[in-house]
XYZ file of C-alpha atoms in Angstrom:
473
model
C 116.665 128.754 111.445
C 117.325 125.737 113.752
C 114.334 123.911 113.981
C 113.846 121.255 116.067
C 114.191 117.670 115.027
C 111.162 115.799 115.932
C 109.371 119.022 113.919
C 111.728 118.446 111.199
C 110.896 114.798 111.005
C 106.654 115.023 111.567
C 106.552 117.924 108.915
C 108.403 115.929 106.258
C 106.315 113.073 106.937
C 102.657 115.488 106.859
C 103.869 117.532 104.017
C 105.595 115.252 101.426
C 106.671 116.779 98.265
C 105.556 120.411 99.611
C 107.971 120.259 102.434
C 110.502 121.886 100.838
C 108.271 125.083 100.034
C 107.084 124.889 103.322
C 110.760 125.353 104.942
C 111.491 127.777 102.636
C 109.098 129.836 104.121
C 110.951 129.883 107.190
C 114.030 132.156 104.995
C 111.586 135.035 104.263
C 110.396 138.080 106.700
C 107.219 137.723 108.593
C 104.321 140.137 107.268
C 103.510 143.158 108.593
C 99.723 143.906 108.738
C 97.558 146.771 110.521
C 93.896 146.497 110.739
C 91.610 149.493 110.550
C 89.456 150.562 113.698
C 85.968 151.054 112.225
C 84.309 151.959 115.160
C 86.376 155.081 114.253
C 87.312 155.952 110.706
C 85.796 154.027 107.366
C 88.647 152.081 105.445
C 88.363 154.490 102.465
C 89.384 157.596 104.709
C 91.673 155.901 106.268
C 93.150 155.370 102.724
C 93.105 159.012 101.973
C 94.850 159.966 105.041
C 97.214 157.110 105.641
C 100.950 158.346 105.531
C 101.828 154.214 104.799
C 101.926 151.844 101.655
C 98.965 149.576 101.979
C 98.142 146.931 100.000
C 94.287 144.807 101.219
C 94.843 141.667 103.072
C 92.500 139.867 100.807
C 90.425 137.340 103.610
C 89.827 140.932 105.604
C 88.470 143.231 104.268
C 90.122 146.091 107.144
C 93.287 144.429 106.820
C 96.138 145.389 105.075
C 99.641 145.039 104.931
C 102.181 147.814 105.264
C 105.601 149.262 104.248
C 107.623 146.701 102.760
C 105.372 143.620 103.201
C 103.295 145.922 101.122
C 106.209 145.709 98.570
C 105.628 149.864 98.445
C 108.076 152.303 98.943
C 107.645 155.675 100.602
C 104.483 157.143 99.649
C 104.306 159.551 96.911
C 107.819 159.937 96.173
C 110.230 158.480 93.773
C 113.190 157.787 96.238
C 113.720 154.321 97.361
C 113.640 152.418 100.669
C 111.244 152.873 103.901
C 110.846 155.755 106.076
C 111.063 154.719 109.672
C 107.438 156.023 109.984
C 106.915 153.758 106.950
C 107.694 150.512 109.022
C 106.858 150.985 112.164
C 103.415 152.676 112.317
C 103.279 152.433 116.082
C 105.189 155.692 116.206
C 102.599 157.666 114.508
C 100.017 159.564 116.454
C 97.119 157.477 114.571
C 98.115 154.453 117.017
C 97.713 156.055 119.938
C 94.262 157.240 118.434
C 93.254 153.838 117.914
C 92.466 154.551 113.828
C 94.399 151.003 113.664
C 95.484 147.904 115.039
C 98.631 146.328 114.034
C 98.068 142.484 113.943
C 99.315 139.773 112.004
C 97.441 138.730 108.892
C 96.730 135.585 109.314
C 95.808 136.248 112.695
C 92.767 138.232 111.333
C 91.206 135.217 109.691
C 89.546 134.001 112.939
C 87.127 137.498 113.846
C 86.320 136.889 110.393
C 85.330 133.443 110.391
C 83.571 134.440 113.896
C 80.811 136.287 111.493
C 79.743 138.251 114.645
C 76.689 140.706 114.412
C 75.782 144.043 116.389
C 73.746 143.170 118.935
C 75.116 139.714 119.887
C 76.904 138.384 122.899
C 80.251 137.678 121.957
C 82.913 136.129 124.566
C 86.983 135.854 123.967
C 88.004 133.645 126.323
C 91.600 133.943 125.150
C 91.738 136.922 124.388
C 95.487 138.872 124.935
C 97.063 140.545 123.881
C 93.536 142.024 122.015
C 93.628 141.743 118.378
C 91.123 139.402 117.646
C 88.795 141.333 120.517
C 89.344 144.757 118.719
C 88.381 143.355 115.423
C 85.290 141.465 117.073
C 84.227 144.647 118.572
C 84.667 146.238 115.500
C 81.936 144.192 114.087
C 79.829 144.458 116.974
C 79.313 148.441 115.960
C 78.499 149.199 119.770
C 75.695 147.025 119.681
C 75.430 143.736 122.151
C 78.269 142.681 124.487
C 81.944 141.912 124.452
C 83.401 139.998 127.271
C 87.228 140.207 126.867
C 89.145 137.546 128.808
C 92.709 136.803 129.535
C 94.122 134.279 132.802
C 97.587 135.751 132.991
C 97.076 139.281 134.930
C 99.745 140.911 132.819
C 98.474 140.143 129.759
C 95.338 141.189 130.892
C 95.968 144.703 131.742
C 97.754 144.911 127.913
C 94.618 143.546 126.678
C 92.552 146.270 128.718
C 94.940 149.230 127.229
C 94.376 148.191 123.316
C 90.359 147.727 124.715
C 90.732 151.665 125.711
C 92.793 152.534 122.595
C 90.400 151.413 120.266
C 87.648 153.598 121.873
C 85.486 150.075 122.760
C 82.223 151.116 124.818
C 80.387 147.604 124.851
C 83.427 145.664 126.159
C 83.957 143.995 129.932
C 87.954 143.011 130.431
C 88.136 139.713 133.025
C 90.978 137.918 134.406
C 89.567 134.406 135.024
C 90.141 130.952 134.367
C 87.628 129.359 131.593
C 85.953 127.033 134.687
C 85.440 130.616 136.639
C 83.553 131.727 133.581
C 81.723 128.683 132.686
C 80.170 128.668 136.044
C 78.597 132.231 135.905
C 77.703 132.635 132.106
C 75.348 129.441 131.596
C 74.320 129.351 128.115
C 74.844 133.398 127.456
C 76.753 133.460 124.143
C 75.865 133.586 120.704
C 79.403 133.113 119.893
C 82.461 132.034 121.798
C 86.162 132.428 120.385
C 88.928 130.254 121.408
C 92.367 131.130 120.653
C 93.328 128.762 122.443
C 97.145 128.668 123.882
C 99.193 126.199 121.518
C 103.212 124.747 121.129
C 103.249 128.135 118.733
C 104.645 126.415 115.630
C 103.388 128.612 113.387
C 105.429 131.454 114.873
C 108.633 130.002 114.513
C 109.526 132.623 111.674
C 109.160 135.529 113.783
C 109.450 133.935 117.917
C 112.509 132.144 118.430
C 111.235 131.482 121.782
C 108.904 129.526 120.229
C 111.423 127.371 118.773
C 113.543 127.039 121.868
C 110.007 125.917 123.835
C 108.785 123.166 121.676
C 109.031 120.075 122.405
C 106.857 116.871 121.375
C 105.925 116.515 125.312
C 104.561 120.247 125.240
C 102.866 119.415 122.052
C 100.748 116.507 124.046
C 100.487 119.198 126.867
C 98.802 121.839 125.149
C 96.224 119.655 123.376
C 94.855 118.274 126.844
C 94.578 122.017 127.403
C 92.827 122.761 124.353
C 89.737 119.626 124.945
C 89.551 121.337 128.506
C 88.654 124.736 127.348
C 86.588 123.728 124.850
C 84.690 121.909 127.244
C 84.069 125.282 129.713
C 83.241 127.010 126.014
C 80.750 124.655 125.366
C 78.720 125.393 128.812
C 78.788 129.184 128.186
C 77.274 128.983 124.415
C 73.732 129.337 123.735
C 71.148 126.891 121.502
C 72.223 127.436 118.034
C 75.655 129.596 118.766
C 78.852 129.115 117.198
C 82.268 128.596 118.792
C 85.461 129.179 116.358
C 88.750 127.245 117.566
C 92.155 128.372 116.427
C 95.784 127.795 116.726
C 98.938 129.077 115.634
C 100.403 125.511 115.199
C 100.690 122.583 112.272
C 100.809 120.056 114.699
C 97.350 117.612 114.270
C 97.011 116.809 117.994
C 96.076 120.392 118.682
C 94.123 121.219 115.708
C 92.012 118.043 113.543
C 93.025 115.828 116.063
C 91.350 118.229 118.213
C 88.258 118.869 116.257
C 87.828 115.400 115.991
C 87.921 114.731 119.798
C 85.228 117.578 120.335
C 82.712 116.310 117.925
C 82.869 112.630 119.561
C 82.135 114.888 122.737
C 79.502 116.568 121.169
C 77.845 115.072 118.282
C 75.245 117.740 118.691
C 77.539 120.154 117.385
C 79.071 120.096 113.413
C 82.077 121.907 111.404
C 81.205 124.084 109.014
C 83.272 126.397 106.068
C 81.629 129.771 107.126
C 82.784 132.836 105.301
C 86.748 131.573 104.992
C 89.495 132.754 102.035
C 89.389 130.784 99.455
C 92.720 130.361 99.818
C 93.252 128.522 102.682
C 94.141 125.201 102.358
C 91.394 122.821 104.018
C 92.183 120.679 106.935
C 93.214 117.239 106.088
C 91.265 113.835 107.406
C 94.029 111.587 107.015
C 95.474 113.259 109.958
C 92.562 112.848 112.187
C 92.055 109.032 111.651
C 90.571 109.879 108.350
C 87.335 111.595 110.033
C 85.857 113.613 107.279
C 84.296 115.713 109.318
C 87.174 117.989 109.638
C 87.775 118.880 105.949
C 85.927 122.105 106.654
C 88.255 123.217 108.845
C 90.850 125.884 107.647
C 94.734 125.328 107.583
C 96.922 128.634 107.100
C 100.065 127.740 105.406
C 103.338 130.165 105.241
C 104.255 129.199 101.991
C 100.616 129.610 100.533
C 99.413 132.430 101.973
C 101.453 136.017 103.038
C 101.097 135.076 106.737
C 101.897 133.216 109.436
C 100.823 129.635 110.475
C 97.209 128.882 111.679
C 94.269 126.829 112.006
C 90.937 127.717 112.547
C 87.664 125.993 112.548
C 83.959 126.884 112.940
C 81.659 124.576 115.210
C 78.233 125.207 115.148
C 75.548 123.797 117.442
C 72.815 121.806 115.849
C 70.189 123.172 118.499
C 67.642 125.554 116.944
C 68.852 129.096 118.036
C 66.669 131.007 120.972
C 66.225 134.700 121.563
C 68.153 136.466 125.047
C 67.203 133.980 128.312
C 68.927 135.150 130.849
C 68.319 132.518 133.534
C 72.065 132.190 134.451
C 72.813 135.995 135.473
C 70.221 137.743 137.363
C 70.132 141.386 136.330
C 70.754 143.102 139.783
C 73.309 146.021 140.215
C 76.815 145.156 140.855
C 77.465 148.248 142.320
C 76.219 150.899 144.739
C 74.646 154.450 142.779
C 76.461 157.730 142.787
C 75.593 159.510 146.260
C 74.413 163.472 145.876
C 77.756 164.644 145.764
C 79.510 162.379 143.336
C 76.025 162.814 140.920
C 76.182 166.494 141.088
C 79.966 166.696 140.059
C 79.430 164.211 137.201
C 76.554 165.745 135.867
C 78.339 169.425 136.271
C 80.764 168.109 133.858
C 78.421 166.348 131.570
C 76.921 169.658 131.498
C 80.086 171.301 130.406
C 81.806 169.279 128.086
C 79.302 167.237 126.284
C 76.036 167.335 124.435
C 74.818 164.449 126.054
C 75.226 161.829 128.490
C 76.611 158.376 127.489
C 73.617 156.033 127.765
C 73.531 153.124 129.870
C 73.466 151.728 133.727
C 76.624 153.451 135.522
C 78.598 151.270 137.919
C 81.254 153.024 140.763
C 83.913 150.706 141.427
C 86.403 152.449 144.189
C 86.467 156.453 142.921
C 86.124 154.944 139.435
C 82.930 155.370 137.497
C 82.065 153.023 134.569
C 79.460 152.413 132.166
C 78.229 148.747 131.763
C 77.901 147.553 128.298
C 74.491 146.152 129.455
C 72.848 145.136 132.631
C 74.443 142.602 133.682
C 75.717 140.672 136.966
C 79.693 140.405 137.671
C 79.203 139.405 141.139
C 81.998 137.206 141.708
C 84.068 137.420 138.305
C 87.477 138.422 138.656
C 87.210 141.863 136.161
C 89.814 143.918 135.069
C 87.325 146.433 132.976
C 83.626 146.738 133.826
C 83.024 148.494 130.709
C 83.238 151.786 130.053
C 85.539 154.297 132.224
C 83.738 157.251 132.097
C 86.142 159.106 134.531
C 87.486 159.598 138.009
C 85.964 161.332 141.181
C 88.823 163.456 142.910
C 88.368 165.737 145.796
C 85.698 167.949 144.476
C 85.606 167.391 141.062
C 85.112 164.671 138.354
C 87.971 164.036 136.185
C 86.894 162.182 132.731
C 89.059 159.488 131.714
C 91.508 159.052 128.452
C 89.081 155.749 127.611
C 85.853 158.732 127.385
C 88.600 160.660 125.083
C 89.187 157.905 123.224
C 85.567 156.683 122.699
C 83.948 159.925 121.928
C 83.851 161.826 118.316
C 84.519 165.405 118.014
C 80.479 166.219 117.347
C 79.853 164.284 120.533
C 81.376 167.334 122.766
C 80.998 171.420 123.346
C 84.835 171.939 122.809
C 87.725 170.137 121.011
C 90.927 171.317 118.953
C 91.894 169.686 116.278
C 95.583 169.245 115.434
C 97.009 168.619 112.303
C 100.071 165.421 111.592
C 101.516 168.252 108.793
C 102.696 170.067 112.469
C 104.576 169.199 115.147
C 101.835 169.976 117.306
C 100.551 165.823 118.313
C 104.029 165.131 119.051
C 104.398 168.104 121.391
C 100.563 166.630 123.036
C 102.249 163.197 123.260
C 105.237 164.526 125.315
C 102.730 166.256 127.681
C 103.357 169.536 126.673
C 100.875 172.540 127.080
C 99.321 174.323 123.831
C 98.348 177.805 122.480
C 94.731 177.942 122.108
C 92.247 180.552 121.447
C 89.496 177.529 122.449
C 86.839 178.224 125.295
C 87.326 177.880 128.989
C 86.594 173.943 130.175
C 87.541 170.729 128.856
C 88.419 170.046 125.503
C 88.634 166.626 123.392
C 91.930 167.177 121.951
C 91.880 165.576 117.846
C 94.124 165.220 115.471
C 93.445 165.375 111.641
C 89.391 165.144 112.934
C 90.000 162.367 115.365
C 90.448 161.686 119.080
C 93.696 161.549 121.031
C 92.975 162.615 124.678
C 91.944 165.531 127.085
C 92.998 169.054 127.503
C 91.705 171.219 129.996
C 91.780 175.392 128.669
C 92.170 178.389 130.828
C 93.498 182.095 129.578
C 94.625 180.747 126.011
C 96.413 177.878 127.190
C 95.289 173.794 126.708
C 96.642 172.049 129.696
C 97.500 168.399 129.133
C 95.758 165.759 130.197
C 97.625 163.526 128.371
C 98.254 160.251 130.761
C 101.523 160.350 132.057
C 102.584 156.805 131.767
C 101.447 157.112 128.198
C 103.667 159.732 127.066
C 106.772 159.790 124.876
């Protein structure tokens, strides 16, 4: 790998005697990791069912890497090498189920560090392309609010789709700028996340665009960047809250350096360890004018760790923490209620298709119907994803949404099939295909091996597809 020169010359000067194992680092394969989806299946049944070679990520307890980073070869046989299925799990129907996230490893230290709890209000204000919110609303169990947040609209409607794959109720997807945010959630959040957008050094091993965008100017760039989001993160967080920082980069500017800045800003506010790895190196004083304060901070080193490179610290406010005040966002509704028509045909298929109806204020947004995560004002927000999509009113009838697939559990509905991954059968769903059923008239939640994939609608033995179009192989 060709690495840039003034990189060359400021790692051998931070790393010393270790610099050679740390460019050696740069010869071997990234990792490959997957994360489990808890608000779905437990880690132990995924274990039993998994068709891959896992071996635990060992600072999450979800995590785990696959095929060959695994060092496993195909399961339960004898032969060597890697199936295709093996190495790229994002062919398997369990992906489009959402029983998994595929994410790098070291990537999953910062959810974890984040220590979220159900019921909390949890914002990621950098949040694309969603691996860090899946694993944060994994936590959250449901409970409490998840506000999902990306600037860049395309990366926002990717982050929106893994929202909806992972079968996320209690999630709101925005497309605004950290000052848009600051000024309508006024001390709201328990905890904040900041991943914040850095010169990317730590993916040099597996982005060679981030090797042919680095420069020592962009460097400088991206830690103003980084001191200006924190300071719109800071307005948002409650008495008490926590806000964890990471990069994806060794340089100092954007991560003690960085630290160090904040808590001259804030002296109300300190660094602490939190629930980290052991094995993660801690961050290093000497490189932020020798301000002890940010030895608690974590450093993620390649040739330490089987991951990538990153940095991530926990700041915690001094202030003594409050219950819910919610004199920022007046609880009023953001949208106008169903009218007698659209209520009827909603409740007709409520009626029909499951044994109960989804709790929570409902919000119509065009012919769209949503379910908020919690009462809550987005007057004024840019959003990409109120919450919930429940389903779509046509001409004279309601049609439920893939999200509602995705989000419900077979003992939540009247009807569902389940397929089985030992058949071609998902595939043939996945394609758009029709099915043989002997199931009941109305719609069905369509499963596979117990779990959710998507609708089918059945009339005289036959499961028409619902499968979304643009989603289909």
């Amino acid at each position: 790998m060709n690495l840039p020169q003034d990189f060359i010359k400021r790692m051998q000067f931070l790393m010393g005697t270790e610099y050679e194992a740390f460019t050696e680092a740069y010869e071997r394969n990234a990792y490959k990791a997957l994360r489990i989806n808890t608000l779905k299946i437990d880690v132990e049944a995924f274990r039993e069912i998994s068709p891959f070679g896992l071996e635990p990520v060992p600072w999450c307890e979800t995590g785990f890497y696959y095929g060959t980073s695994a060092g496993y070869i195909e399961k339960n046989k004898g032969t060597e090498g890697i199936t295709e299925i093996e190495e790229r799990p994002g062919k398997h129907p369990y992906h489009e189920m959402g029983l998994y996230y595929m994410q790098e490893p070291s990537a999953m230290s910062v959810a974890e560090l984040a220590d979220v709890r159900p019921g909390e209000r949890v914002l990621d204000l950098c949040a694309a392309p969603g691996g860090k919110s899946t694993q944060l609303a994994a936590k959250l169990q449901g409970q409490g609010l998840l506000i999902s947040n990306e600037i860049h609209p395309a990366r926002c409607k990717i982050l929106s789709q893994n929202i909806e794959r992972m079968g996320i109720r209690n999630a709101v997807v925005t497309n605004e700028t950290p000052q848009g945010l600051s000024a309508h959630f006024i001390n709201y959040f328990d905890c904040i996340v900041v991943d914040a957008p850095c010169s990317g050094e730590g993916m040099f091993r597996k982005d060679e665009e981030a090797v042919r965008q680095w420069s020592l100017e962009n460097v400088s760039m991206c830690a103003r960047r980084q001191d200006e989001i924190l300071e719109e993160a800071v307005k948002m967080l409650r008495s008490g809250g926590r806000i964890v920082y990471s990069t994806c980069t060794f340089a100092p500017a954007e991560d003690e350096e960085c630290i160090a800045r904040f808590l001259n800003r804030h002296p109300d506010f300190k660094v602490e360890k939190g629930n980290a790895y052991s094995g993660f190196a801690p961050g290093n004083p000497e490189w932020a004018e020798n301000d002890e304060r940010v030895k608690d901070t974590h450093r993620l080193w390649p040739h330490k760790i089987k991951g990538e490179g990153h940095f991530a610290a926990l700041l915690v406010h001094k202030g003594e923490s409050v219950g819910y005040k919610d004199d920022s966002v007046k609880k009023k509704k953001v949208a106008k209620v169903l009218d007698k028509t659209k209520e009827q045909l909603y409740n007709e298929f409520v009626k029909d298709a499951l044994k109960e109806e989804p709790a929570g204020e409902m919000v119509l947004f065009g012919d769209a119907l949503y379910l908020l995560p919690e009462e809550i004002n987005l007057k004024g927000i840019k959003i990409l994803r109120p919450g919930l999509h429940l389903g779509n009113f046509e001409k004279k009838r309601f049609e439920p949404s893939h999200s509602l697939a995705l989000a419900l559990k077979p003992c939540e509905v009247k009807r569902s099939i389940n397929l089985t991954t030992q058949c071609d059968e998902p595939e043939r769903y996945l394609r758009g295909e029709s099915l043989i059923t002997e199931g009941e008239k109305g719609w069905t939640l369509v499963c596979v091996d117990g779990y959710s994939l998507g609708w089918g609608k059945v009339s005289n033995g036959m499961l028409k597809n619902h499968y979304p179009k643009g989603l289909r192989k």
